[in-house]
Tab-separated table of N, CA and C in Angstrom:
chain	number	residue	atom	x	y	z
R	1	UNK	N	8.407	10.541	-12.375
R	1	UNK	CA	8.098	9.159	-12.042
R	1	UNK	C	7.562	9.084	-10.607
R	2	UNK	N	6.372	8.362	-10.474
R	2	UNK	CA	5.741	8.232	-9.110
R	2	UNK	C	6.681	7.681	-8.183
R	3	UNK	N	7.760	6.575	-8.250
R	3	UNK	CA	8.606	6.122	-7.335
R	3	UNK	C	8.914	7.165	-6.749
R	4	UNK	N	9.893	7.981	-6.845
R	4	UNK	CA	10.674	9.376	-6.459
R	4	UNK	C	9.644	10.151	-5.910
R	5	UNK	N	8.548	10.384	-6.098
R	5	UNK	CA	7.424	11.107	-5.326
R	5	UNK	C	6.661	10.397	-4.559
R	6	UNK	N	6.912	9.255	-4.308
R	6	UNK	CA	6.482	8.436	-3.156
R	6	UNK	C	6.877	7.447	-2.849
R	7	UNK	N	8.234	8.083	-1.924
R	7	UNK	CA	9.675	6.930	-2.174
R	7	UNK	C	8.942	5.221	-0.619
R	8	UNK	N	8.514	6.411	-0.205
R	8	UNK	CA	8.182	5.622	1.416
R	8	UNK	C	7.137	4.984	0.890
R	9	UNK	N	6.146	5.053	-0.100
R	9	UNK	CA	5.165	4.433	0.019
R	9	UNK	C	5.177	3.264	-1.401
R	10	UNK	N	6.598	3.874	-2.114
R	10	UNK	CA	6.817	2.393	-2.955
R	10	UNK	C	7.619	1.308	-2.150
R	11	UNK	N	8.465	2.046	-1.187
R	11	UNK	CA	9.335	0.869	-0.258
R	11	UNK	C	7.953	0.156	0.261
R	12	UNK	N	6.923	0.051	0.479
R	12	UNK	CA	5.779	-0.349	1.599
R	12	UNK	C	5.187	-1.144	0.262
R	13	UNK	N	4.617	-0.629	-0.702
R	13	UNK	CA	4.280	-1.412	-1.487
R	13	UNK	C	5.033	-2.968	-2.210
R	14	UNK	N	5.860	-2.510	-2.967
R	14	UNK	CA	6.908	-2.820	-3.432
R	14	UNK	C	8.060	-4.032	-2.871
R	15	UNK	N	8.099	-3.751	-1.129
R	15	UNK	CA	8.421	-4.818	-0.393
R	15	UNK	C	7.584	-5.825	0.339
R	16	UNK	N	5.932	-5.748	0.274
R	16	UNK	CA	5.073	-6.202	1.038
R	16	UNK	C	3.813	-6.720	-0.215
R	17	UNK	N	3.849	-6.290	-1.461
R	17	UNK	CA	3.016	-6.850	-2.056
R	17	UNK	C	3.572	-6.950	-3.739
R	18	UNK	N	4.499	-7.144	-3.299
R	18	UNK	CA	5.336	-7.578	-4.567
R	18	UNK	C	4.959	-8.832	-5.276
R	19	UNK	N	5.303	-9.210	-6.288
R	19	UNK	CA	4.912	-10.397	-7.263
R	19	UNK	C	4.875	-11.789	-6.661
R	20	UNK	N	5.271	-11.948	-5.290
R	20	UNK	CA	5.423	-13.289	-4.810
R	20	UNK	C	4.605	-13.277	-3.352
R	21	UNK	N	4.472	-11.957	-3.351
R	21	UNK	CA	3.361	-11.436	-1.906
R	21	UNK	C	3.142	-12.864	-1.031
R	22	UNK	N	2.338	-13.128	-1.794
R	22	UNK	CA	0.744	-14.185	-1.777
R	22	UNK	C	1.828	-15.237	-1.255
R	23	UNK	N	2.607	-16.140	-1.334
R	23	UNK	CA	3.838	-16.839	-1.155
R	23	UNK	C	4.408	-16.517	0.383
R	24	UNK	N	4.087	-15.469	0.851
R	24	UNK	CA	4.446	-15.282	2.171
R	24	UNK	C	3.514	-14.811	2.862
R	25	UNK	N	2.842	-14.674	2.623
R	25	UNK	CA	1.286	-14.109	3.090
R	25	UNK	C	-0.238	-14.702	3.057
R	26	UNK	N	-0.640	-14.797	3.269
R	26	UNK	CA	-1.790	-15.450	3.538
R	26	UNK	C	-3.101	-14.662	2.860
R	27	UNK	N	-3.043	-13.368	3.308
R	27	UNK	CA	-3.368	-12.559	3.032
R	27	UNK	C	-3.259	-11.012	3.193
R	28	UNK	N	-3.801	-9.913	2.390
R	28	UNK	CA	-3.079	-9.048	2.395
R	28	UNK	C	-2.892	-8.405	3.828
R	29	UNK	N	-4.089	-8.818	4.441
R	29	UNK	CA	-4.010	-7.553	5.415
R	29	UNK	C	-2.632	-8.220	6.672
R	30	UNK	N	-2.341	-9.602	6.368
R	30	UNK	CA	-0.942	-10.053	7.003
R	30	UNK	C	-0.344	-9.227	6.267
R	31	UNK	N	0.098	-8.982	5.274
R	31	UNK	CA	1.758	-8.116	5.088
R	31	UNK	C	1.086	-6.693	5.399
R	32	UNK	N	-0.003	-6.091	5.552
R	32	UNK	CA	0.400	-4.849	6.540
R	32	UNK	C	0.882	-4.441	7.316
R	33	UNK	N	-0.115	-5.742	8.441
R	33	UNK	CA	0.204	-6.253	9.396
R	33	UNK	C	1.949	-6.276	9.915
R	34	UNK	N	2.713	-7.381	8.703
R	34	UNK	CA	3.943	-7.161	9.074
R	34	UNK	C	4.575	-6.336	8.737
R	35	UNK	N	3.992	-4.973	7.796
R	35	UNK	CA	4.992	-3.822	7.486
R	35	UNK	C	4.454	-2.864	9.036
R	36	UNK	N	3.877	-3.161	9.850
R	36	UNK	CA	3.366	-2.274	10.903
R	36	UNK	C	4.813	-2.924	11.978
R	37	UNK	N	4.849	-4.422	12.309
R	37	UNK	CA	5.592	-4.822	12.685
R	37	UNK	C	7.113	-4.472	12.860
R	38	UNK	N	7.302	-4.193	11.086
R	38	UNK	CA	8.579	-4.438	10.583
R	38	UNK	C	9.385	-2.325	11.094
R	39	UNK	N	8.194	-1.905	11.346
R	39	UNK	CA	8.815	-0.399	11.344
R	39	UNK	C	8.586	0.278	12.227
R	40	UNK	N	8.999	1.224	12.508
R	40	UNK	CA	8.863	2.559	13.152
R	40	UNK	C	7.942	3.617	13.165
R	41	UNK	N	7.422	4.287	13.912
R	41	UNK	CA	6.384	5.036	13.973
R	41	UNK	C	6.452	6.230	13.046
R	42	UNK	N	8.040	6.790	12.796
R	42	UNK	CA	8.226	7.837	11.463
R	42	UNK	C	7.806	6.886	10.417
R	43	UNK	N	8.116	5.940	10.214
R	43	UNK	CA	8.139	5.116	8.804
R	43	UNK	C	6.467	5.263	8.353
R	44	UNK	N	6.410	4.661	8.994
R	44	UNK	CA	4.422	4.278	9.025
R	44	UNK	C	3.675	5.795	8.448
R	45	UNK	N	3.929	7.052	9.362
R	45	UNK	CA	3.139	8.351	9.005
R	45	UNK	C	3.929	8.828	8.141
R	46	UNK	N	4.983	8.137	7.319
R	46	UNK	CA	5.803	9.024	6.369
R	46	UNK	C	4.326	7.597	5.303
R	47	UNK	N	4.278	6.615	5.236
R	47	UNK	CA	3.719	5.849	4.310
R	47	UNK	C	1.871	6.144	4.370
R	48	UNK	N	1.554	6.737	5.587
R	48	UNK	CA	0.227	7.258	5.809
R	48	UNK	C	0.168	8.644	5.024
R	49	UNK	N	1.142	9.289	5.234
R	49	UNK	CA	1.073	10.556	3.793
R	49	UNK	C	1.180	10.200	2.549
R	50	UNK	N	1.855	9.518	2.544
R	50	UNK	CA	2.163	9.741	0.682
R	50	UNK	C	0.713	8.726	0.592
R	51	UNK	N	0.461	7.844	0.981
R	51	UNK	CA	-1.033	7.267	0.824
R	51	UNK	C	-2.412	8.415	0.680
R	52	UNK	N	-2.315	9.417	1.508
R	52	UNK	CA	-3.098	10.655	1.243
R	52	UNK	C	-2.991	11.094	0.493
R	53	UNK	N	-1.872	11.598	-0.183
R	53	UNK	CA	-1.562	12.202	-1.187
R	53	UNK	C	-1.764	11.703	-2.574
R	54	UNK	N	-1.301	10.268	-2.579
R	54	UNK	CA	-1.687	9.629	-3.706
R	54	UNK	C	-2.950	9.556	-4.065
R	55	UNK	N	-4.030	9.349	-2.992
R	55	UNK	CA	-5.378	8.895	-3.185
R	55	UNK	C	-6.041	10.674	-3.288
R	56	UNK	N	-5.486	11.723	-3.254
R	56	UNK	CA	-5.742	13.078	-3.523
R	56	UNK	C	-5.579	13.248	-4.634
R	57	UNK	N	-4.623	12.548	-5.274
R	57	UNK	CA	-3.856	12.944	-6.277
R	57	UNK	C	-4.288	12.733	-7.672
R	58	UNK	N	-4.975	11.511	-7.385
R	58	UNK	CA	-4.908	9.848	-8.128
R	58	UNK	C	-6.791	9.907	-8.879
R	59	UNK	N	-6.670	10.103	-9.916
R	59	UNK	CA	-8.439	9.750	-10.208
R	59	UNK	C	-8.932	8.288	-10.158
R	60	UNK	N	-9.809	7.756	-9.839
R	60	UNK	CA	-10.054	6.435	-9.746
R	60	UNK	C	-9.659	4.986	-10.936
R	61	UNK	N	-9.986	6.003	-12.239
R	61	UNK	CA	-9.601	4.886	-13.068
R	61	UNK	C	-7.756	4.513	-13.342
R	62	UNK	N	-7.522	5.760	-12.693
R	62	UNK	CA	-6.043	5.683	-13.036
R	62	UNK	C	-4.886	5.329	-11.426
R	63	UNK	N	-6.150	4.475	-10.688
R	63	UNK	CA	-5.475	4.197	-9.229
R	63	UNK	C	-4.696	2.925	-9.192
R	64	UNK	N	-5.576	2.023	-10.135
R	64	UNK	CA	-4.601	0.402	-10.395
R	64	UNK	C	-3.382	0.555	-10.743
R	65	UNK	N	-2.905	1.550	-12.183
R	65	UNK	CA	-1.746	1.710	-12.715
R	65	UNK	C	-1.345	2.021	-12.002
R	66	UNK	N	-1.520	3.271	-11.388
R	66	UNK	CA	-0.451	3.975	-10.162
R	66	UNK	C	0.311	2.696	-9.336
R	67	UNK	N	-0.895	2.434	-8.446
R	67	UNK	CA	0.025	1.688	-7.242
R	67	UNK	C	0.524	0.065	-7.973
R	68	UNK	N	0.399	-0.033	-9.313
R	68	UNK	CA	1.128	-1.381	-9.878
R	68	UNK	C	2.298	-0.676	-10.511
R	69	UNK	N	2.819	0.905	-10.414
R	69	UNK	CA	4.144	1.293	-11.024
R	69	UNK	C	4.710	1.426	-9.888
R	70	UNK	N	3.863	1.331	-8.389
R	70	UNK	CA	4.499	1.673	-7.454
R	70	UNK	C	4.865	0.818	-6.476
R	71	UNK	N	4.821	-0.618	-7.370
R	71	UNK	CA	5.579	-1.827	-6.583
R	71	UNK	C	4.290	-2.752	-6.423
R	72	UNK	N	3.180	-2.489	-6.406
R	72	UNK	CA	1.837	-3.183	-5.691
R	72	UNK	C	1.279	-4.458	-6.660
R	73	UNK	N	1.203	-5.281	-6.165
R	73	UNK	CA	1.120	-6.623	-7.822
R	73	UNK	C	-0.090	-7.247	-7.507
R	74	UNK	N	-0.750	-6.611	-6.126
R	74	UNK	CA	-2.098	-7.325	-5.505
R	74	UNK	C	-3.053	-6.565	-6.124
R	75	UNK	N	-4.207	-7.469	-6.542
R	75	UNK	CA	-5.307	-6.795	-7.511
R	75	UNK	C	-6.566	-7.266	-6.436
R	76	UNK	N	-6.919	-5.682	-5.468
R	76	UNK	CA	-8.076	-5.643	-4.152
R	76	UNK	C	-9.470	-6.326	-5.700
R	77	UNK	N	-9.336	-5.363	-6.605
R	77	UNK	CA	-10.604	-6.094	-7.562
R	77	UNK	C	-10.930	-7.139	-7.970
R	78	UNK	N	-9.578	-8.106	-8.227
R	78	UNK	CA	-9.684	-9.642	-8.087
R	78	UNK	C	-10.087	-10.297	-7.237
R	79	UNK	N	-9.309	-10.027	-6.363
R	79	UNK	CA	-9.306	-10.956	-5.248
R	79	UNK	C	-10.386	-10.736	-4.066
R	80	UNK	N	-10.819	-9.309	-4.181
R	80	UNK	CA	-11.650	-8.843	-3.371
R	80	UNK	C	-12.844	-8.778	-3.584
R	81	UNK	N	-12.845	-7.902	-4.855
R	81	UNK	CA	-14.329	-7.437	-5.364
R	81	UNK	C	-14.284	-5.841	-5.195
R	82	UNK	N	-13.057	-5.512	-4.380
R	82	UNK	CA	-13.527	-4.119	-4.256
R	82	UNK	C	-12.171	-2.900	-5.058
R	83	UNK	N	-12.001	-1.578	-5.071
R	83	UNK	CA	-11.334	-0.811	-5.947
R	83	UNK	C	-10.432	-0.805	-5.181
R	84	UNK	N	-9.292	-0.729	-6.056
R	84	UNK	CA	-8.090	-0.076	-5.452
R	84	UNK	C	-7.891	0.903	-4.353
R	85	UNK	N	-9.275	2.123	-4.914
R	85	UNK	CA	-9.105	3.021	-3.735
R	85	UNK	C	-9.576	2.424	-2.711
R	86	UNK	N	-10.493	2.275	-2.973
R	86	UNK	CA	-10.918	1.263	-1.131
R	86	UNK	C	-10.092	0.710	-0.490
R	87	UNK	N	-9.454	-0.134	-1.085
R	87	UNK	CA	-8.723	-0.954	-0.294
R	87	UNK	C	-7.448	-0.104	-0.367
R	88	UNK	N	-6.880	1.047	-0.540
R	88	UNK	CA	-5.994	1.933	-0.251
R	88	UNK	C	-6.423	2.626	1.071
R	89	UNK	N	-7.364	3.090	1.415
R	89	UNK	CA	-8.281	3.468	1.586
R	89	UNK	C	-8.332	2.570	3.020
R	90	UNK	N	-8.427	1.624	3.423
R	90	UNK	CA	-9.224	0.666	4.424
R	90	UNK	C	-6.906	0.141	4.751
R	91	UNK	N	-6.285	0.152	3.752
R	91	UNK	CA	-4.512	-0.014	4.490
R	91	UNK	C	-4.113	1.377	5.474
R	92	UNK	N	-4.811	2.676	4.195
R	92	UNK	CA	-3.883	3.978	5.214
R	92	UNK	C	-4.979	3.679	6.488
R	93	UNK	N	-5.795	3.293	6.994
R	93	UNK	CA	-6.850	3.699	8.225
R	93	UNK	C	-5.763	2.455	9.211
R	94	UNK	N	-5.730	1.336	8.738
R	94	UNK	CA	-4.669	0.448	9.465
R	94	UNK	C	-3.251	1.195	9.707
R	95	UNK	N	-2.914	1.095	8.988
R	95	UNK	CA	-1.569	1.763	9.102
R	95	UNK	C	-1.518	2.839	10.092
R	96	UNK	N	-2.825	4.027	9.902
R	96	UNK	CA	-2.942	4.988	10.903
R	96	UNK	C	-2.990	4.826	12.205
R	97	UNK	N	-3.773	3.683	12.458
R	97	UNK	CA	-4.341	3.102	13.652
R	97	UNK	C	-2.661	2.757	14.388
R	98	UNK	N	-1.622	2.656	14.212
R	98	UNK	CA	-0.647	1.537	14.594
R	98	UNK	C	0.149	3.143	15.269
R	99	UNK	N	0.100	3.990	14.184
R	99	UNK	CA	0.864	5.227	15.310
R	99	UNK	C	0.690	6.393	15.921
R	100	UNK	N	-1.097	6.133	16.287
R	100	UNK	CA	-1.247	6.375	17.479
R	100	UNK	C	-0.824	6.274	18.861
């Protein structure tokens, strides 16, 4: 099960873009924003790996399921226009940016 192999990066998902997200958020890149806030500099490059890894891991058509078993209820293709990976993709570069 993907949870257990990407425990740090379902806590990040899972607590920040969960089914009611949108309800506390404005938009997504606010709950990054406040998971950058909310943590620690281990936390963040433990959630910047398993984000590598996943998107290594992960073939494109099978990137939505992934990160919607892995807590994620925000659809970047709806709401955006753009793929999952991208916008996986455009969070780990934020996320990276914060623990420097």
């Amino acid at each position: 099960m993907r949870k257990e192999k990407y425990e740090n990066l379902f806590q990040f998902l899972a607590s920040y873009f969960h089914q009611d997200f949108s309800v506390e958020f404005e938009e997504p890149e606010d709950a990054v924003q406040q998971f950058i806030d909310d943590t620690n500099t281990e936390t963040r490059k433990a959630v910047v790996y398993e984000l590598h890894k996943l998107l290594a891991e992960t073939g494109d058509n099978e990137m939505e399921d992934a990160a919607f078993e892995l807590g994620c209820y925000f659809s970047p293709q709806r709401h955006r226009g753009i793929s999952m990976r991208a916008w996986l993709e455009q969070v780990v570069d934020k996320i990276r940016q914060s623990t420097t």
